[in-house]
């Protein structure tokens, strides 16, 4: 048996693992890479396997970093079965459609920009709405604790991961060489006692465990401290006479924020401010939440039985249309605006940051994980300006990071979950974390007597019948690095040319005369580099 780490190894996004055993080929997750531009360029590369050879895709949950490349997988030839919980089926139907819309819009914007600059290398969207519709036809629901056979050699069962609505831990039993091996993929494990969602189900045994480590080196504040911090931020925003802008993931985090706002208003702990949910995706996701009470914790169920909808309160308004969203840009004070995406790298939140980030009276509350390279991460790290819609915007607003709202277990939560195993797995593979987080959590497990490993993207894990594991890297994945470098270089050159175009528009003749020799030299070198890269690109395509 072997498992190839095609994503979410050494990084927190792009979750994708290929399992091969005794003629069986299946995938766990097929997520999109998010973060730095170099990471996101991986989304445009060929899969390091033949999609048509895969019989099943086992999906842990609907977040785009776990599901976002499914339409591309189907577009490239996958015709198998996609298994996930009923709530995940519903969420994917809206989240993948929204992702396709973003792909189409961004490709259109980039191509218009290239055409204006007289360039012919246009790009295609990763996938379209039509591709999403085709992919959704392959989804099949699998309920929690329901065990099914995928083949005579493989059976599977899902347990509640407590991360977002419908998230799952995957238990897999694989027969090979006369022995049955149990693998567990934790998916994203949820934070204990978060609102609405039930806590993660514990697992007591596994031969091989793949466990996430997003917060493997960090600890969350208590929910009491987190709610108090959120309350104080709202009071400060009201006092300062500005807006409170909350970049939020459409699924999970948004509903948690609404739940807590409802409680704070009911307890009269915060002043009245109009609350706008400016995200068609989050609005649809909120409606889907109410269709799946099987995922709720006892407290939320009790509220619903008492007729208290925890996701609605006075002053709460939806902004579905583009026109409604644009009207919010005219509001300069007294509003709480919640919009996606949570990492500020796409969606309507970019407009709200564009209109509020430079205002000293405004407040920005970052309530989710911010991956490296995202606008949200730049704000968290204290950047004095960030680039939005091609122009730099000064960061003058009060920026707050609220880490306690995380839907991921922290180091304590991860260790608590692993503490329920009757005995340590023969091997534990620490994934879905940036290098420092994964290595730190790995050392914590080793201190408890566990055998661990921390793979990189492209690593192939060979599992023997004796449950020993060995790492290798196959050539099919090595090609990935070179093609990423090629595409990354092309994009860098495009950006340089854009900047040169802007410099040539300078009206001051003396400045232009000073720059002219330098510009000619840069253009000459660009021509040389482009010729070289074009040759290497053609060469790599003919291999």
Coordinates of C-alpha atoms in Angstrom, one line a residue, residues 168-356:
X168 CA -15.9 14.1 8.9
X169 CA -13.1 11.9 10.2
X170 CA -12.5 9.1 7.8
X171 CA -11.9 5.5 9.0
X172 CA -10.6 3.2 6.3
X173 CA -10.0 -0.5 6.5
X174 CA -7.8 -1.9 3.6
X175 CA -7.1 -5.6 3.0
X176 CA -3.8 -6.3 1.4
X177 CA -1.5 -9.4 1.4
X178 CA -3.9 -11.3 3.8
X179 CA -4.0 -8.5 6.4
X180 CA -6.5 -5.7 7.2
X181 CA -4.9 -2.4 8.0
X182 CA -6.9 0.5 9.5
X183 CA -6.1 4.0 8.4
X184 CA -7.6 7.1 9.9
X185 CA -7.7 10.6 8.3
X186 CA -8.6 13.1 10.9
X187 CA -9.6 15.8 8.3
X188 CA -9.8 19.1 10.1
X189 CA -10.6 18.6 13.8
X190 CA -12.9 21.1 15.5
X191 CA -12.3 23.2 18.5
X192 CA -14.1 22.0 21.7
X193 CA -17.2 23.8 22.8
X194 CA -17.6 26.0 19.7
X195 CA -21.1 27.3 19.1
X196 CA -23.7 25.3 17.1
X197 CA -21.5 22.4 16.0
X198 CA -21.1 19.2 18.1
X199 CA -17.6 18.3 19.5
X200 CA -15.4 16.0 17.5
X201 CA -16.0 12.3 17.8
X202 CA -13.1 10.4 19.4
X203 CA -11.4 7.4 17.7
X204 CA -9.8 4.7 19.8
X205 CA -7.6 2.8 17.3
X206 CA -5.7 3.0 14.1
X207 CA -2.7 1.4 12.5
X208 CA -1.8 4.5 10.4
X209 CA -3.1 7.9 11.4
X210 CA -3.0 11.0 9.2
X211 CA -3.6 14.0 11.5
X212 CA -3.9 17.7 10.9
X213 CA -1.6 20.2 12.6
X214 CA -2.9 23.7 11.7
X215 CA -2.6 24.9 15.2
X216 CA -0.1 22.3 16.3
X217 CA 2.2 25.0 17.9
X218 CA -0.5 27.3 19.3
X219 CA -3.1 27.6 22.0
X220 CA -6.5 29.3 21.7
X221 CA -7.9 31.6 24.4
X222 CA -10.9 30.4 26.3
X223 CA -14.3 31.0 24.7
X224 CA -15.1 33.4 27.6
X225 CA -12.1 35.5 26.9
X226 CA -12.8 35.4 23.2
X227 CA -16.4 36.6 23.6
X228 CA -15.2 39.3 25.9
X229 CA -12.5 40.4 23.4
X230 CA -15.2 40.5 20.6
X231 CA -17.5 42.5 22.9
X232 CA -14.8 45.1 23.6
X233 CA -14.0 45.5 19.9
X234 CA -17.7 46.2 19.1
X235 CA -17.9 48.7 21.9
X236 CA -14.7 50.4 20.7
X237 CA -15.9 50.6 17.1
X238 CA -19.2 52.2 18.2
X239 CA -17.3 54.7 20.4
X240 CA -14.8 55.6 17.7
X241 CA -17.6 56.3 15.2
X242 CA -16.5 53.9 12.5
X243 CA -17.6 50.6 11.0
X244 CA -16.5 47.2 12.2
X245 CA -15.4 45.0 9.2
X246 CA -15.3 41.3 9.8
X247 CA -13.7 39.1 7.1
X248 CA -15.2 35.7 7.6
X249 CA -15.3 32.3 6.1
X250 CA -18.8 31.9 4.6
X251 CA -19.3 28.4 6.2
X252 CA -18.8 27.9 9.9
X253 CA -17.2 31.1 11.1
X254 CA -20.0 33.4 9.8
X255 CA -22.7 31.4 11.6
X256 CA -20.6 31.3 14.8
X257 CA -20.2 35.1 14.7
X258 CA -24.0 35.5 14.2
X259 CA -24.7 33.1 17.1
X260 CA -22.4 35.1 19.4
X261 CA -23.8 38.5 18.2
X262 CA -27.3 37.2 19.0
X263 CA -26.2 36.3 22.5
X264 CA -24.5 39.6 23.2
X265 CA -27.6 41.5 22.0
X266 CA -29.9 39.4 24.1
X267 CA -27.7 40.0 27.2
X268 CA -27.5 43.7 26.3
X269 CA -23.7 43.7 26.5
X270 CA -23.1 45.7 23.3
X271 CA -24.6 48.9 21.8
X272 CA -26.9 48.7 18.9
X273 CA -25.2 48.6 15.5
X274 CA -26.8 47.5 12.2
X275 CA -25.3 44.1 11.2
X276 CA -25.0 43.3 7.4
X277 CA -24.1 39.9 6.1
X278 CA -22.7 40.8 2.7
X279 CA -22.1 37.4 1.1
X280 CA -24.6 35.5 -1.0
X281 CA -22.6 32.3 -0.2
X282 CA -22.7 32.9 3.5
X283 CA -26.5 33.7 3.3
X284 CA -27.1 30.4 1.5
X285 CA -24.8 28.5 3.9
X286 CA -26.8 29.9 6.9
X287 CA -30.0 28.6 5.3
X288 CA -28.3 25.2 4.8
X289 CA -27.2 25.1 8.5
X290 CA -30.8 25.2 9.6
X291 CA -31.6 22.1 7.4
X292 CA -29.1 19.9 9.2
X293 CA -29.8 19.8 12.9
X294 CA -28.1 16.4 13.1
X295 CA -24.8 18.3 13.2
X296 CA -25.8 20.6 16.1
X297 CA -24.7 20.5 19.7
X298 CA -27.3 20.0 22.5
X299 CA -27.4 23.8 23.4
X300 CA -28.3 24.8 19.9
X301 CA -31.0 22.1 19.7
X302 CA -32.5 23.4 22.9
X303 CA -32.6 27.0 21.6
X304 CA -34.4 25.8 18.4
X305 CA -36.9 23.8 20.4
X306 CA -37.7 26.9 22.5
X307 CA -38.3 28.9 19.2
X308 CA -35.1 30.9 19.5
X309 CA -33.4 31.1 16.1
X310 CA -29.7 31.7 17.1
X311 CA -28.8 33.0 13.7
X312 CA -31.3 35.9 13.6
X313 CA -31.7 39.0 15.7
X314 CA -33.1 42.7 15.4
X315 CA -31.0 44.8 13.1
X316 CA -29.6 41.9 11.1
X317 CA -29.8 42.3 7.3
X318 CA -28.8 40.3 4.3
X319 CA -27.1 41.9 1.3
X320 CA -27.6 39.5 -1.5
X321 CA -27.3 41.6 -4.6
X322 CA -24.4 43.6 -6.0
X323 CA -26.4 46.8 -5.7
X324 CA -27.1 46.1 -2.0
X325 CA -23.4 45.4 -1.4
X326 CA -22.3 48.6 -3.2
X327 CA -24.7 50.7 -1.0
X328 CA -22.8 49.5 2.0
X329 CA -19.7 51.4 0.7
X330 CA -21.6 54.6 1.5
X331 CA -21.9 53.8 5.2
X332 CA -19.0 55.3 7.1
X333 CA -20.0 54.5 10.7
X334 CA -22.3 52.5 12.9
X335 CA -22.3 49.2 10.9
X336 CA -20.9 45.7 11.4
X337 CA -20.2 44.3 8.0
X338 CA -19.5 40.6 7.7
X339 CA -18.2 39.4 4.3
X340 CA -16.1 36.7 2.7
X341 CA -13.5 35.6 2.1
X342 CA -12.1 35.0 5.5
X343 CA -8.5 35.5 4.4
X344 CA -9.3 38.7 2.5
X345 CA -8.0 37.4 -0.8
X346 CA -11.3 37.2 -2.8
X347 CA -14.9 38.2 -2.6
X348 CA -16.8 41.3 -1.4
X349 CA -14.6 41.8 1.7
X350 CA -11.9 43.3 -0.6
X351 CA -14.3 46.2 -1.4
X352 CA -15.1 46.8 2.3
X353 CA -11.4 46.8 3.1
X354 CA -10.8 49.2 0.2
X355 CA -13.3 51.6 1.7
X356 CA -12.5 51.2 5.4

